[in-house]
Coordinates of C-alpha atoms in Angstrom, one line a residue:
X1 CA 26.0 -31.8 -12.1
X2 CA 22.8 -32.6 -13.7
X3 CA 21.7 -34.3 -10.1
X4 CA 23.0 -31.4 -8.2
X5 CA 20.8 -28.9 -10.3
X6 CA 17.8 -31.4 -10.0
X7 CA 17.9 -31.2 -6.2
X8 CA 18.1 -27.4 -6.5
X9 CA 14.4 -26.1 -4.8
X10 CA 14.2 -23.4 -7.4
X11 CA 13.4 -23.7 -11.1
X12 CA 16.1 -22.9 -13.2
X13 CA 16.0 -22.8 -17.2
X14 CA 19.6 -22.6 -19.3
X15 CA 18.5 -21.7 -22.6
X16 CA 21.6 -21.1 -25.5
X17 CA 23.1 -18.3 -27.5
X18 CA 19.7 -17.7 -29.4
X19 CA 17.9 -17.8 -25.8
X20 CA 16.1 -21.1 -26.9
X21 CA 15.8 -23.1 -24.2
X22 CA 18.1 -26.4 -23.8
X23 CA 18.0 -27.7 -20.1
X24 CA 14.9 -27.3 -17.7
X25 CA 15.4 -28.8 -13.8
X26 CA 12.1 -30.4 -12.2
X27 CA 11.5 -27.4 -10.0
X28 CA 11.1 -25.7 -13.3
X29 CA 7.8 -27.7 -14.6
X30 CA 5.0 -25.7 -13.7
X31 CA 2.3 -28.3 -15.4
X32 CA -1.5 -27.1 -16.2
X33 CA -2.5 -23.8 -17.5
X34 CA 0.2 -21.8 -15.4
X35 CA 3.1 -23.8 -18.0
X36 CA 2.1 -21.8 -20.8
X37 CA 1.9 -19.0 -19.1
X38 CA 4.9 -19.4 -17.6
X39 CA 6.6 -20.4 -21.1
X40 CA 5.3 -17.2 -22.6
X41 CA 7.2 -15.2 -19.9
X42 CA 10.3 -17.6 -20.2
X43 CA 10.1 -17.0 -23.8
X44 CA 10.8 -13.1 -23.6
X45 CA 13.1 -13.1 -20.5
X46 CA 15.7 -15.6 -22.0
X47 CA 15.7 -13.6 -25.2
X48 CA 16.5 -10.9 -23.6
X49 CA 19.1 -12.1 -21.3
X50 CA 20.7 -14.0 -24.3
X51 CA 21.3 -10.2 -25.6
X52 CA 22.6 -9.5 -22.4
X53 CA 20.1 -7.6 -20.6
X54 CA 19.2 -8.6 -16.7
X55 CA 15.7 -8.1 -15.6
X56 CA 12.5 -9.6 -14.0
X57 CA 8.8 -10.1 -14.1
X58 CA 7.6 -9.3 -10.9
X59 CA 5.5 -12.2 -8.9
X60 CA 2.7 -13.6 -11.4
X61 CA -0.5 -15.7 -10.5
X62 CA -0.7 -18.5 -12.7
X63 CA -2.8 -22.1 -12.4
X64 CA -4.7 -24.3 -11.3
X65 CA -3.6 -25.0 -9.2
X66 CA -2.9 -21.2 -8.2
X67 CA 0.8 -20.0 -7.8
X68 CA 2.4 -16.8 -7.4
X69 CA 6.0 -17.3 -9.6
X70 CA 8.8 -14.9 -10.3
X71 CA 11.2 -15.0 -13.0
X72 CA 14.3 -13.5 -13.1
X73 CA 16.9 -13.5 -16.3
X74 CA 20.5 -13.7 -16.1
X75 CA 23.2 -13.4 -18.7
X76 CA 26.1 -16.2 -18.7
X77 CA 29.5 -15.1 -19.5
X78 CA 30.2 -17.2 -21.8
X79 CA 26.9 -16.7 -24.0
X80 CA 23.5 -17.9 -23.7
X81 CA 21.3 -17.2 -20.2
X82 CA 19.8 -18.5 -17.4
X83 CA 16.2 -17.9 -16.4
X84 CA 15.4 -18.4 -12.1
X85 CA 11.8 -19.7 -11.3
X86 CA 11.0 -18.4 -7.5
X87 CA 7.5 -20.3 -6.4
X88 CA 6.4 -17.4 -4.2
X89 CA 3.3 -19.2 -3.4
X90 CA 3.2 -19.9 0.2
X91 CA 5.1 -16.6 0.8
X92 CA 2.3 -14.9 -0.4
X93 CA -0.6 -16.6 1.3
X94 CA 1.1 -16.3 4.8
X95 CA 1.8 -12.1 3.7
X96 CA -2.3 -12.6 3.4
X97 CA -2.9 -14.1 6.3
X98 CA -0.6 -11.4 8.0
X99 CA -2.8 -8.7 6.2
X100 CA -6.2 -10.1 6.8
X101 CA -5.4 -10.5 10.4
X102 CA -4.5 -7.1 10.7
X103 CA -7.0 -5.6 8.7
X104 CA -9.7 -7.8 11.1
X105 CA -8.4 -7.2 14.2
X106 CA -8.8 -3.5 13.8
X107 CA -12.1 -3.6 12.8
X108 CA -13.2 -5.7 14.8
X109 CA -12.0 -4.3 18.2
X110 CA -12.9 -0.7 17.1
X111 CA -16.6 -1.4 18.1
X112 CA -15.8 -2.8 22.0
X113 CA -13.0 -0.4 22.2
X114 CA -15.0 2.6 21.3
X115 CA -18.0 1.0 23.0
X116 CA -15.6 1.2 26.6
X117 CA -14.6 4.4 26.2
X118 CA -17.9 6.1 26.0
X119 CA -18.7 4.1 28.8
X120 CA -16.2 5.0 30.9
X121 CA -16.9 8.4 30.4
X122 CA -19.9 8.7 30.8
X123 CA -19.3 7.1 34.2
X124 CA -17.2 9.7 35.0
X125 CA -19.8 12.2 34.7
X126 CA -22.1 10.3 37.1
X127 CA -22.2 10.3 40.5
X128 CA -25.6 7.5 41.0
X129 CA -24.4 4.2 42.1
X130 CA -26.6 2.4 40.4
X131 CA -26.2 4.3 36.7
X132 CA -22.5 3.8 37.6
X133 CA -22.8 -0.2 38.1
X134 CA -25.1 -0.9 35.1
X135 CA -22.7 1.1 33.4
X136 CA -19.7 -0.7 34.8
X137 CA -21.6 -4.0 33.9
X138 CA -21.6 -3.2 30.1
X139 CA -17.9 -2.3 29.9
X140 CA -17.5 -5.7 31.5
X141 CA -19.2 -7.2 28.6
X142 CA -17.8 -5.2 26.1
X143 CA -14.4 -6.0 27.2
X144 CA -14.9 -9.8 27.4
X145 CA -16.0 -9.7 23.4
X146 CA -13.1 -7.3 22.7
X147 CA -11.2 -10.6 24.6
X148 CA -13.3 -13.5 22.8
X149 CA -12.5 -11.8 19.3
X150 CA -9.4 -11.6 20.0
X151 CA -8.7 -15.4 20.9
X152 CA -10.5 -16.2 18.0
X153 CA -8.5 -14.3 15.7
X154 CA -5.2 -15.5 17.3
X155 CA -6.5 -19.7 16.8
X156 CA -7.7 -18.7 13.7
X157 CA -4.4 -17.3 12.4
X158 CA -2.5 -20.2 14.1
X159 CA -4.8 -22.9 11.9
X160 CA -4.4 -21.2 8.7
X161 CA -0.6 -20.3 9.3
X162 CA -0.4 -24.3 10.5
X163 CA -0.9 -25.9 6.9
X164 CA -2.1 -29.0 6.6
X165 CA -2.9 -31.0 9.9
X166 CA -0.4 -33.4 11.8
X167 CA -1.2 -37.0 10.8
X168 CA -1.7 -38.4 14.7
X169 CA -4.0 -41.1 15.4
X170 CA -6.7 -39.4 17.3
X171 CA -9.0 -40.8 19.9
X172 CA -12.6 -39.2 18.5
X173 CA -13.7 -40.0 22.4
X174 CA -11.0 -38.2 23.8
X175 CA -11.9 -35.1 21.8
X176 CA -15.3 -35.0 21.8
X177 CA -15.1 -34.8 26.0
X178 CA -12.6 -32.0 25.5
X179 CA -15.0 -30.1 23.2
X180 CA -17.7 -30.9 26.0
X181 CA -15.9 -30.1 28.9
X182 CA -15.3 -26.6 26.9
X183 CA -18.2 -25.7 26.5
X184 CA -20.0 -27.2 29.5
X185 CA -20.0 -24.3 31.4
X186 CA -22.2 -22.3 28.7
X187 CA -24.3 -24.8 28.4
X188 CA -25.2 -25.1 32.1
X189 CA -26.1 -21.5 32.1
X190 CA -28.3 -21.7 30.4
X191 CA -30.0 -25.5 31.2
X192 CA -29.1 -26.9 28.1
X193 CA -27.7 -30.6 27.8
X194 CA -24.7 -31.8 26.0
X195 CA -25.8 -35.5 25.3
X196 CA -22.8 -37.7 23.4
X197 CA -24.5 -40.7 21.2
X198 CA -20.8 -42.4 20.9
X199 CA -19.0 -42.4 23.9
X200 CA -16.5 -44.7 22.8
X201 CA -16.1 -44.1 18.6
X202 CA -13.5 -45.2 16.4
X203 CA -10.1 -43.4 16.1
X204 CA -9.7 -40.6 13.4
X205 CA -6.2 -39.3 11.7
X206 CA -5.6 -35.9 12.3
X207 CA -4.2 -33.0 14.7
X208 CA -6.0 -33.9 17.7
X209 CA -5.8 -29.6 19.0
X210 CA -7.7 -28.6 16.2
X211 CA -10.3 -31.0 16.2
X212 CA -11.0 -30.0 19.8
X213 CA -11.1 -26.4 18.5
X214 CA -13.3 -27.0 15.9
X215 CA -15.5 -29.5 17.8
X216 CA -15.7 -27.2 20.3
X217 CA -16.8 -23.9 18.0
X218 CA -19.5 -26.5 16.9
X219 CA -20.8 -26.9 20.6
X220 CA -20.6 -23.3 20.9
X221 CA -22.6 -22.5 18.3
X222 CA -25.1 -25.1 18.9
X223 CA -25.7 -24.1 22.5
X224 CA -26.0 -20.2 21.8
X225 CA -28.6 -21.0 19.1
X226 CA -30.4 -23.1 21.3
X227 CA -33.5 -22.2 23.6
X228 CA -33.4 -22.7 26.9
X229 CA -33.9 -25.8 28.5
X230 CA -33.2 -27.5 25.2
X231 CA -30.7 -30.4 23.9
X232 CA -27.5 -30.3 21.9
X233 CA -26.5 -34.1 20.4
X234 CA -23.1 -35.3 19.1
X235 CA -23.4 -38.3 17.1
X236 CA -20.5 -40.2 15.3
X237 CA -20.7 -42.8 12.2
X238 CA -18.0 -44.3 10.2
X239 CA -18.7 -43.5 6.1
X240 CA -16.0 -45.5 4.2
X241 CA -12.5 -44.0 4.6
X242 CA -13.8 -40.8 6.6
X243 CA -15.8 -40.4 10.2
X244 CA -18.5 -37.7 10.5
X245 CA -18.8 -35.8 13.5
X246 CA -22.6 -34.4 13.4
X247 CA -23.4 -31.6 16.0
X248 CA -27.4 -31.3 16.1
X249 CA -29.6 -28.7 18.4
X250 CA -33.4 -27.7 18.2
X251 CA -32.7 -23.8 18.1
X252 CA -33.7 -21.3 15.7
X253 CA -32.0 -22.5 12.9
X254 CA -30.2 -20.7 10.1
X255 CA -32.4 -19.0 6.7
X256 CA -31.8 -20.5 3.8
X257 CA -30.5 -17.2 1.9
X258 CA -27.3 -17.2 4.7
X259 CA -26.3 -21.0 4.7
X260 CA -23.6 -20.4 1.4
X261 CA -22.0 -17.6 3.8
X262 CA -22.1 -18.7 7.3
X263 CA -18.2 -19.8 6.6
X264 CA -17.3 -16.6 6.1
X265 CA -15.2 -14.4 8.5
X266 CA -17.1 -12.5 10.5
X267 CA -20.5 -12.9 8.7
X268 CA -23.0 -13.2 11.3
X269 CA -26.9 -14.2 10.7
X270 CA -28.3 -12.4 13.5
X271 CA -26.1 -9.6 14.8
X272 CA -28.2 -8.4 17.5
X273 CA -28.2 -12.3 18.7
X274 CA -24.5 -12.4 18.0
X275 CA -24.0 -9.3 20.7
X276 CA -26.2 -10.9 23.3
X277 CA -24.3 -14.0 23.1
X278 CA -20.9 -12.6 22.6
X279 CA -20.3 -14.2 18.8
X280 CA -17.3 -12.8 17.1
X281 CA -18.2 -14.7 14.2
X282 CA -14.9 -16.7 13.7
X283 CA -16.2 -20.1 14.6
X284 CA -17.4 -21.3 11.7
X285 CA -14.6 -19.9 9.7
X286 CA -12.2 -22.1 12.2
X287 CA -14.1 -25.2 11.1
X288 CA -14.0 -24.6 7.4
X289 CA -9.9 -24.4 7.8
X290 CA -9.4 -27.4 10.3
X291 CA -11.9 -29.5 8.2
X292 CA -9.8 -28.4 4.8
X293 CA -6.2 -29.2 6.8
X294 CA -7.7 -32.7 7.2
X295 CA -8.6 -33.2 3.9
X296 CA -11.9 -33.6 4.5
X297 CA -15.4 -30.9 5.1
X298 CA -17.9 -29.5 6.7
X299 CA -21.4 -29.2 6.0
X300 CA -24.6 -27.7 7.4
X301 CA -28.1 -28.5 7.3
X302 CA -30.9 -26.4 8.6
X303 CA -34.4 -25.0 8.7
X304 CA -35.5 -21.8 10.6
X305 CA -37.0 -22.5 13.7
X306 CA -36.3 -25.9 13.7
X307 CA -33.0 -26.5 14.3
X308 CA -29.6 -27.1 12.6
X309 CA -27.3 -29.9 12.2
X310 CA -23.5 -29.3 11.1
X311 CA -21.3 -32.7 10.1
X312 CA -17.4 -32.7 10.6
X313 CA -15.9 -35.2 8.1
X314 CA -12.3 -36.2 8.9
X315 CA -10.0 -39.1 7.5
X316 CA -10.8 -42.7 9.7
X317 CA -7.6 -44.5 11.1
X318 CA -6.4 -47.2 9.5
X319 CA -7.6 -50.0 12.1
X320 CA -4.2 -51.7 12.2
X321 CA -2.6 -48.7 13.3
X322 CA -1.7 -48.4 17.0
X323 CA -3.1 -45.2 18.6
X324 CA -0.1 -42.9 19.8
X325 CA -2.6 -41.4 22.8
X326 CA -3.5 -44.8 24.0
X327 CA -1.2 -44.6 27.2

């Protein structure tokens, strides 16, 4: 019985007569501040169970580490009670993520969508070609950002609903000339080249999709902040147990006061820039989570009108461990 209750995925507390408690199964054992917390709420709901009353406390956030618990009382039959320990933890971040995409997506495609629609009628109302085809022009660009925002929302959502990152060996080369051939197109718009220091680095543990996303958003970045004409660098170099990925340009750099928000959803440093180039502001925030599903970070150095340079630290591959992407 004992082994049975231990494999039970909930906590459960049987507590006697007096509603003192007498057996506690692992799932039970909050640890840290949250177990006297949660041993103050125990406290009152066996007691009051013992005297045969059923209730609850609804979901409570208790840590470090953070949890969001429930605890239910139940009266036994045959005296005593029972106390159930729900972890509602990673129900209630994915119910956030839910919320926050919700509440983002809606703000953010008010702006394009309201932008279209004046647009639209105001072409209506004109009969001049040309007014009509400038016109026509900005509802094209307003509907590609309403479309960019929206992609980033939805590989935004799937990273943070994802969890922590599958643990593939990666071929750093292989996702580097993804990220590259991603953004190559940008780049060449604008005469700005993509130079790779590493063609041939050493393999990296991971989820080989989201380094390529994140990569990727780094390139992106790099050549939108960039002047024309200019260079964008990926280096690679092995540090111990992790491998930095270092994305460098010569643009306009970021001002100090913004570089403990750039992260952030949505936070932009130049929103007139951010229009021009079609920003939505999600890249950086997409980076942040695929660097924290690896375990590892990101970080940022940069000086206005200089330049910036953003590192990518991820875990290294064991080197005795075959590659599964080899073949």
């Amino acid at each position: 019985l004992r082994e049975v209750l231990d494999a039970v995925p909930v906590g459960l507390v049987l507590a006697d007569q007096r509603g003192k408690p007498i057996l506690h199964t692992p799932a039970a054992r909050i640890g840290g501040h949250g177990d006297v917390l949660v041993g103050e709420a125990l406290e009152s709901i066996l007691a009051a169970a013992a005297r045969g009353d059923t209730g609850q406390r609804p979901p409570e956030l208790v840590g470090p580490p953070p949890k969001v618990l429930q605890i239910r009382g139940i009266p036994l039959a045959g005296g005593g009670a029972l106390a159930v320990i729900d972890d509602l933890t990673e129900r209630a971040r994915l119910d956030a993520v839910r919320t926050d995409f919700v509440a983002n997506i809606s703000h953010e495609l008010k702006t394009p969508v309201g932008a279209m629609a004046v647009l639209a009628e105001t072409i209506a109302d004109h009969d001049d070609l040309d007014v009509m085809r400038s016109l026509a022009e900005r509802m094209v660009m307003e509907a590609h950002r309403a479309s960019s925002t929206i992609d980033d929302l939805l590989e935004l959502s799937r990273i943070e609903l994802g969890g922590e990152a599958a643990r593939e060996v990666v071929d750093v080369g292989l996702v580097m000339a993804e990220a590259v051939h991603r953004t190559r197109l940008a780049a060449e718009r604008r005469g700005i080249t993509i130079r790779v220091d590493d063609p041939h680095p050493p393999k990296a543990i991971g989820d080989s999709r989201q380094l390529v996303s994140a990569l990727a958003n780094l390139l992106d970045n790099a050549v939108k902040y960039s002047n024309d004409g200019g260079t964008v660098t990926i280096s690679v170099s092995a540090v111990g147990q992790w491998i930095d990925l270092a994305v460098a340009d010569r643009g306009v750099g970021i001002p100090s006061r913004d570089l403990d928000r750039i992260f952030e959803r949505f936070y932009r440093v130049d929103r007139a820039r951010s229009r021009d180039t079609g920003g939505t502001g999600l890249g950086l925030a997409i980076v942040r989570h695929v660097a924290t599903n690896h375990g590892g970070e990101v970080r940022v150095q940069s000086h206005e009108g200089e330049g910036s340079v953003f590192t990518l630290r991820i875990p290294a591959a064991d080197p005795a461990c075959p590659s599964s992407i080899e073949n």
